[in-house]
Amino acid sequence: MARINLRPWREELRAEKQRQFLVMLAGALIVGAGLVFLWQSHVQGLIDHQESRNSYIENAMKDLEEQIAEIEDLKERREELLSRMQVIQDLQGQRPVIVRAFDEMVQTLPDGLFYTQLEKSGDQVSIVGMAESNSRISSLMRNFERSDWFAEPNLTNVSAADDQRSGYSRFNLSVQQVVPDEDEAESEQEQ
């Protein structure tokens, strides 16, 4: 006898194909989700790596800024120390000049004349003194003119002294202090 297949094979085939399609779709979705996850993980890794590099650069910049500030502080301290050293060297260099200038002031002082006040401002020396006569003041000015350590004597005032020093004239004189060349100073010291 002939067999007739009464089963709905077309619906079963269609259902089987639909089931295969859904399985393939689910597989594709899983693979797609996996790829998206891998891509997102990779991108997040790149972002994290770049952020760590940025953080390293920022920390290095902070360290460099601290070092620059420290270098600036050291430069300021160095300049301050150099200026102090220069002042000390100037003072040490001026020490013999001051002694020599006072010695020269004594040598230029004629008899019958004495100083009551000396004041130095820069290279300008202001002198107040008493003299027995105006000729002694003139002699003092000539001595300053001949001196290697002083120049440009300028007499600003001559007046009669007070009652305690009658017979004396009070004078105000300013003179420029100069430092002669070493050769001139040595030849003068030898004489």
PDB file of C-alpha atoms in Angstrom:
ATOM      1  CA  MET A   1       0.000   0.000   0.000  1.00  0.00           C
ATOM      2  CA  ALA A   2       1.087   3.419  -0.713  1.00  0.00           C
ATOM      3  CA  ARG A   3       2.111   5.552   2.079  1.00  0.00           C
ATOM      4  CA  ILE A   4       1.047   9.113   2.216  1.00  0.00           C
ATOM      5  CA  ASN A   5       2.889  11.464   4.417  1.00  0.00           C
ATOM      6  CA  LEU A   6       0.322  13.618   6.020  1.00  0.00           C
ATOM      7  CA  ARG A   7       2.696  15.404   8.261  1.00  0.00           C
ATOM      8  CA  PRO A   8       3.042  19.099   7.661  1.00  0.00           C
ATOM      9  CA  TRP A   9       6.650  18.868   6.452  1.00  0.00           C
ATOM     10  CA  ARG A  10       6.613  22.319   4.947  1.00  0.00           C
ATOM     11  CA  GLU A  11       5.702  23.909   8.266  1.00  0.00           C
ATOM     12  CA  GLU A  12       8.321  21.792   9.996  1.00  0.00           C
ATOM     13  CA  LEU A  13      10.914  22.820   7.399  1.00  0.00           C
ATOM     14  CA  ARG A  14       9.885  26.425   7.803  1.00  0.00           C
ATOM     15  CA  ALA A  15      10.036  26.091  11.629  1.00  0.00           C
ATOM     16  CA  GLU A  16      13.444  24.382  11.365  1.00  0.00           C
ATOM     17  CA  LYS A  17      14.759  27.157   9.126  1.00  0.00           C
ATOM     18  CA  GLN A  18      13.316  29.763  11.467  1.00  0.00           C
ATOM     19  CA  ARG A  19      14.942  28.023  14.442  1.00  0.00           C
ATOM     20  CA  GLN A  20      18.274  27.910  12.585  1.00  0.00           C
ATOM     21  CA  PHE A  21      17.858  31.576  11.695  1.00  0.00           C
ATOM     22  CA  LEU A  22      17.176  32.477  15.325  1.00  0.00           C
ATOM     23  CA  VAL A  23      20.182  30.415  16.457  1.00  0.00           C
ATOM     24  CA  MET A  24      22.339  32.133  13.837  1.00  0.00           C
ATOM     25  CA  LEU A  25      20.889  35.512  14.819  1.00  0.00           C
ATOM     26  CA  ALA A  26      21.572  34.798  18.494  1.00  0.00           C
ATOM     27  CA  GLY A  27      25.105  33.674  17.577  1.00  0.00           C
ATOM     28  CA  ALA A  28      25.625  36.811  15.511  1.00  0.00           C
ATOM     29  CA  LEU A  29      24.323  38.939  18.399  1.00  0.00           C
ATOM     30  CA  ILE A  30      26.635  37.167  20.839  1.00  0.00           C
ATOM     31  CA  VAL A  31      29.602  37.571  18.474  1.00  0.00           C
ATOM     32  CA  GLY A  32      28.613  41.220  17.856  1.00  0.00           C
ATOM     33  CA  ALA A  33      28.257  41.872  21.589  1.00  0.00           C
ATOM     34  CA  GLY A  34      31.628  40.182  22.134  1.00  0.00           C
ATOM     35  CA  LEU A  35      33.226  42.341  19.441  1.00  0.00           C
ATOM     36  CA  VAL A  36      31.643  45.477  20.932  1.00  0.00           C
ATOM     37  CA  PHE A  37      32.920  44.450  24.375  1.00  0.00           C
ATOM     38  CA  LEU A  38      36.416  43.789  23.000  1.00  0.00           C
ATOM     39  CA  TRP A  39      36.398  47.089  21.099  1.00  0.00           C
ATOM     40  CA  GLN A  40      35.177  48.978  24.185  1.00  0.00           C
ATOM     41  CA  SER A  41      37.809  47.255  26.353  1.00  0.00           C
ATOM     42  CA  HIS A  42      40.515  48.153  23.842  1.00  0.00           C
ATOM     43  CA  VAL A  43      39.375  51.791  23.636  1.00  0.00           C
ATOM     44  CA  GLN A  44      39.127  52.023  27.439  1.00  0.00           C
ATOM     45  CA  GLY A  45      42.629  50.549  27.683  1.00  0.00           C
ATOM     46  CA  LEU A  46      43.914  53.178  25.252  1.00  0.00           C
ATOM     47  CA  ILE A  47      42.171  55.922  27.250  1.00  0.00           C
ATOM     48  CA  ASP A  48      43.591  54.602  30.536  1.00  0.00           C
ATOM     49  CA  HIS A  49      47.059  54.369  28.995  1.00  0.00           C
ATOM     50  CA  GLN A  50      46.838  57.954  27.683  1.00  0.00           C
ATOM     51  CA  GLU A  51      45.549  59.198  31.047  1.00  0.00           C
ATOM     52  CA  SER A  52      48.463  57.526  32.821  1.00  0.00           C
ATOM     53  CA  ARG A  53      50.863  59.156  30.335  1.00  0.00           C
ATOM     54  CA  ASN A  54      49.185  62.522  30.923  1.00  0.00           C
ATOM     55  CA  SER A  55      49.429  62.015  34.683  1.00  0.00           C
ATOM     56  CA  TYR A  56      53.129  61.161  34.353  1.00  0.00           C
ATOM     57  CA  ILE A  57      53.720  64.296  32.254  1.00  0.00           C
ATOM     58  CA  GLU A  58      51.811  66.466  34.759  1.00  0.00           C
ATOM     59  CA  ASN A  59      53.850  65.040  37.648  1.00  0.00           C
ATOM     60  CA  ALA A  60      57.069  65.591  35.701  1.00  0.00           C
ATOM     61  CA  MET A  61      55.982  69.172  34.954  1.00  0.00           C
ATOM     62  CA  LYS A  62      55.277  69.786  38.658  1.00  0.00           C
ATOM     63  CA  ASP A  63      58.717  68.415  39.519  1.00  0.00           C
ATOM     64  CA  LEU A  64      60.310  70.640  36.869  1.00  0.00           C
ATOM     65  CA  GLU A  65      58.400  73.682  38.141  1.00  0.00           C
ATOM     66  CA  GLU A  66      59.636  72.946  41.673  1.00  0.00           C
ATOM     67  CA  GLN A  67      63.180  72.579  40.353  1.00  0.00           C
ATOM     68  CA  ILE A  68      62.856  75.827  38.384  1.00  0.00           C
ATOM     69  CA  ALA A  69      61.598  77.622  41.502  1.00  0.00           C
ATOM     70  CA  GLU A  70      64.501  76.153  43.478  1.00  0.00           C
ATOM     71  CA  ILE A  71      66.952  77.231  40.761  1.00  0.00           C
ATOM     72  CA  GLU A  72      65.499  80.758  40.801  1.00  0.00           C
ATOM     73  CA  ASP A  73      65.838  80.826  44.586  1.00  0.00           C
ATOM     74  CA  LEU A  74      69.430  79.621  44.294  1.00  0.00           C
ATOM     75  CA  LYS A  75      70.144  82.275  41.638  1.00  0.00           C
ATOM     76  CA  GLU A  76      68.742  84.981  43.940  1.00  0.00           C
ATOM     77  CA  ARG A  77      70.822  83.680  46.844  1.00  0.00           C
ATOM     78  CA  ARG A  78      73.882  83.528  44.586  1.00  0.00           C
ATOM     79  CA  GLU A  79      73.365  87.127  43.451  1.00  0.00           C
ATOM     80  CA  GLU A  80      72.885  88.193  47.063  1.00  0.00           C
ATOM     81  CA  LEU A  81      76.065  86.397  48.105  1.00  0.00           C
ATOM     82  CA  LEU A  82      77.979  87.861  45.161  1.00  0.00           C
ATOM     83  CA  SER A  83      76.820  91.359  46.070  1.00  0.00           C
ATOM     84  CA  ARG A  84      77.843  90.767  49.694  1.00  0.00           C
ATOM     85  CA  MET A  85      81.217  89.471  48.543  1.00  0.00           C
ATOM     86  CA  GLN A  86      81.612  92.534  46.325  1.00  0.00           C
ATOM     87  CA  VAL A  87      80.815  94.840  49.247  1.00  0.00           C
ATOM     88  CA  ILE A  88      83.340  93.011  51.418  1.00  0.00           C
ATOM     89  CA  GLN A  89      85.965  93.142  48.677  1.00  0.00           C
ATOM     90  CA  ASP A  90      85.276  96.834  48.144  1.00  0.00           C
ATOM     91  CA  LEU A  91      85.601  97.482  51.869  1.00  0.00           C
ATOM     92  CA  GLN A  92      88.816  95.494  52.045  1.00  0.00           C
ATOM     93  CA  GLY A  93      90.107  97.279  48.970  1.00  0.00           C
ATOM     94  CA  GLN A  94      89.124 100.665  50.430  1.00  0.00           C
ATOM     95  CA  ARG A  95      90.754 100.019  53.801  1.00  0.00           C
ATOM     96  CA  PRO A  96      94.272 101.027  52.702  1.00  0.00           C
ATOM     97  CA  VAL A  97      92.803 103.906  50.681  1.00  0.00           C
ATOM     98  CA  ILE A  98      91.073 105.331  53.756  1.00  0.00           C
ATOM     99  CA  VAL A  99      94.238 105.040  55.825  1.00  0.00           C
ATOM    100  CA  ARG A 100      96.289 106.601  53.046  1.00  0.00           C
ATOM    101  CA  ALA A 101      93.734 109.414  52.611  1.00  0.00           C
ATOM    102  CA  PHE A 102      93.904 110.271  56.323  1.00  0.00           C
ATOM    103  CA  ASP A 103      97.682 110.164  56.185  1.00  0.00           C
ATOM    104  CA  GLU A 104      97.618 112.498  53.190  1.00  0.00           C
ATOM    105  CA  MET A 105      95.238 114.852  55.027  1.00  0.00           C
ATOM    106  CA  VAL A 106      97.767 115.076  57.862  1.00  0.00           C
ATOM    107  CA  GLN A 107     100.615 115.706  55.412  1.00  0.00           C
ATOM    108  CA  THR A 108      98.707 118.513  53.662  1.00  0.00           C
ATOM    109  CA  LEU A 109      97.870 120.218  56.969  1.00  0.00           C
ATOM    110  CA  PRO A 110     100.050 123.328  57.465  1.00  0.00           C
ATOM    111  CA  ASP A 111     101.086 124.628  60.903  1.00  0.00           C
ATOM    112  CA  GLY A 112      98.598 126.963  62.538  1.00  0.00           C
ATOM    113  CA  LEU A 113      95.562 125.157  61.134  1.00  0.00           C
ATOM    114  CA  PHE A 114      93.455 122.285  62.501  1.00  0.00           C
ATOM    115  CA  TYR A 115      90.322 120.388  61.492  1.00  0.00           C
ATOM    116  CA  THR A 116      87.222 120.403  63.675  1.00  0.00           C
ATOM    117  CA  GLN A 117      84.980 118.265  61.481  1.00  0.00           C
ATOM    118  CA  LEU A 118      85.433 115.872  58.543  1.00  0.00           C
ATOM    119  CA  GLU A 119      82.554 114.396  56.599  1.00  0.00           C
ATOM    120  CA  LYS A 120      82.750 112.125  53.562  1.00  0.00           C
ATOM    121  CA  SER A 121      79.910 111.600  51.107  1.00  0.00           C
ATOM    122  CA  GLY A 122      80.919 109.434  48.168  1.00  0.00           C
ATOM    123  CA  ASP A 123      84.219 110.871  46.951  1.00  0.00           C
ATOM    124  CA  GLN A 124      83.448 114.353  48.295  1.00  0.00           C
ATOM    125  CA  VAL A 125      85.131 115.273  51.615  1.00  0.00           C
ATOM    126  CA  SER A 126      83.736 118.268  53.514  1.00  0.00           C
ATOM    127  CA  ILE A 127      86.159 119.858  55.968  1.00  0.00           C
ATOM    128  CA  VAL A 128      85.435 122.354  58.714  1.00  0.00           C
ATOM    129  CA  GLY A 129      88.449 123.783  60.505  1.00  0.00           C
ATOM    130  CA  MET A 130      90.165 126.682  62.245  1.00  0.00           C
ATOM    131  CA  ALA A 131      93.139 128.652  60.925  1.00  0.00           C
ATOM    132  CA  GLU A 132      95.342 131.342  62.457  1.00  0.00           C
ATOM    133  CA  SER A 133      95.245 133.293  59.201  1.00  0.00           C
ATOM    134  CA  ASN A 134      93.856 133.234  55.686  1.00  0.00           C
ATOM    135  CA  SER A 135      97.328 132.484  54.324  1.00  0.00           C
ATOM    136  CA  ARG A 136      97.228 129.144  56.176  1.00  0.00           C
ATOM    137  CA  ILE A 137      93.955 128.312  54.408  1.00  0.00           C
ATOM    138  CA  SER A 138      95.542 129.233  51.064  1.00  0.00           C
ATOM    139  CA  SER A 139      98.509 127.022  51.903  1.00  0.00           C
ATOM    140  CA  LEU A 140      96.127 124.154  52.709  1.00  0.00           C
ATOM    141  CA  MET A 141      94.370 124.577  49.347  1.00  0.00           C
ATOM    142  CA  ARG A 142      97.732 124.573  47.504  1.00  0.00           C
ATOM    143  CA  ASN A 143      98.741 121.411  49.363  1.00  0.00           C
ATOM    144  CA  PHE A 144      95.475 119.744  48.310  1.00  0.00           C
ATOM    145  CA  GLU A 145      96.136 120.819  44.701  1.00  0.00           C
ATOM    146  CA  ARG A 146      99.584 119.162  44.782  1.00  0.00           C
ATOM    147  CA  SER A 147      98.299 116.008  46.458  1.00  0.00           C
ATOM    148  CA  ASP A 148      97.796 112.850  44.387  1.00  0.00           C
ATOM    149  CA  TRP A 149      94.978 111.783  46.708  1.00  0.00           C
ATOM    150  CA  PHE A 150      92.841 114.931  46.547  1.00  0.00           C
ATOM    151  CA  ALA A 151      91.656 117.259  43.800  1.00  0.00           C
ATOM    152  CA  GLU A 152      89.478 120.298  43.234  1.00  0.00           C
ATOM    153  CA  PRO A 153      89.624 122.042  46.627  1.00  0.00           C
ATOM    154  CA  ASN A 154      86.711 124.450  46.964  1.00  0.00           C
ATOM    155  CA  LEU A 155      86.590 126.991  49.778  1.00  0.00           C
ATOM    156  CA  THR A 156      82.950 127.751  50.566  1.00  0.00           C
ATOM    157  CA  ASN A 157      83.120 129.898  53.692  1.00  0.00           C
ATOM    158  CA  VAL A 158      85.606 131.801  55.860  1.00  0.00           C
ATOM    159  CA  SER A 159      84.352 133.547  58.980  1.00  0.00           C
ATOM    160  CA  ALA A 160      85.653 134.781  62.317  1.00  0.00           C
ATOM    161  CA  ALA A 161      85.738 132.130  65.024  1.00  0.00           C
ATOM    162  CA  ASP A 162      83.735 132.347  68.226  1.00  0.00           C
ATOM    163  CA  ASP A 163      84.903 134.246  71.333  1.00  0.00           C
ATOM    164  CA  GLN A 164      86.747 131.249  72.790  1.00  0.00           C
ATOM    165  CA  ARG A 165      89.050 131.099  69.780  1.00  0.00           C
ATOM    166  CA  SER A 166      89.678 134.729  69.054  1.00  0.00           C
ATOM    167  CA  GLY A 167      92.239 135.364  66.374  1.00  0.00           C
ATOM    168  CA  TYR A 168      91.205 132.240  64.453  1.00  0.00           C
ATOM    169  CA  SER A 169      89.173 132.039  61.283  1.00  0.00           C
ATOM    170  CA  ARG A 170      86.631 129.274  60.801  1.00  0.00           C
ATOM    171  CA  PHE A 171      86.550 127.822  57.267  1.00  0.00           C
ATOM    172  CA  ASN A 172      84.482 125.343  55.252  1.00  0.00           C
ATOM    173  CA  LEU A 173      86.279 123.516  52.475  1.00  0.00           C
ATOM    174  CA  SER A 174      85.265 120.683  50.190  1.00  0.00           C
ATOM    175  CA  VAL A 175      87.715 118.527  48.303  1.00  0.00           C
ATOM    176  CA  GLN A 176      87.367 115.573  45.916  1.00  0.00           C
ATOM    177  CA  GLN A 177      89.093 112.353  47.016  1.00  0.00           C
ATOM    178  CA  VAL A 178      90.807 110.472  44.183  1.00  0.00           C
ATOM    179  CA  VAL A 179      92.749 107.238  44.137  1.00  0.00           C
ATOM    180  CA  PRO A 180      96.006 107.640  42.217  1.00  0.00           C
ATOM    181  CA  ASP A 181      97.379 104.970  39.912  1.00  0.00           C
ATOM    182  CA  GLU A 182      99.393 102.296  41.698  1.00  0.00           C
ATOM    183  CA  ASP A 183     102.631 103.471  40.046  1.00  0.00           C
ATOM    184  CA  GLU A 184     102.132 107.023  41.339  1.00  0.00           C
ATOM    185  CA  ALA A 185     101.221 105.813  44.823  1.00  0.00           C
ATOM    186  CA  GLU A 186     104.293 103.543  45.011  1.00  0.00           C
ATOM    187  CA  SER A 187     106.650 106.281  43.809  1.00  0.00           C
ATOM    188  CA  GLU A 188     105.137 108.676  46.367  1.00  0.00           C
ATOM    189  CA  GLN A 189     105.576 106.146  49.178  1.00  0.00           C
ATOM    190  CA  GLU A 190     109.229 105.637  48.237  1.00  0.00           C
ATOM    191  CA  GLN A 191     109.875 109.385  48.567  1.00  0.00           C
TER     192      GLN A 191
END
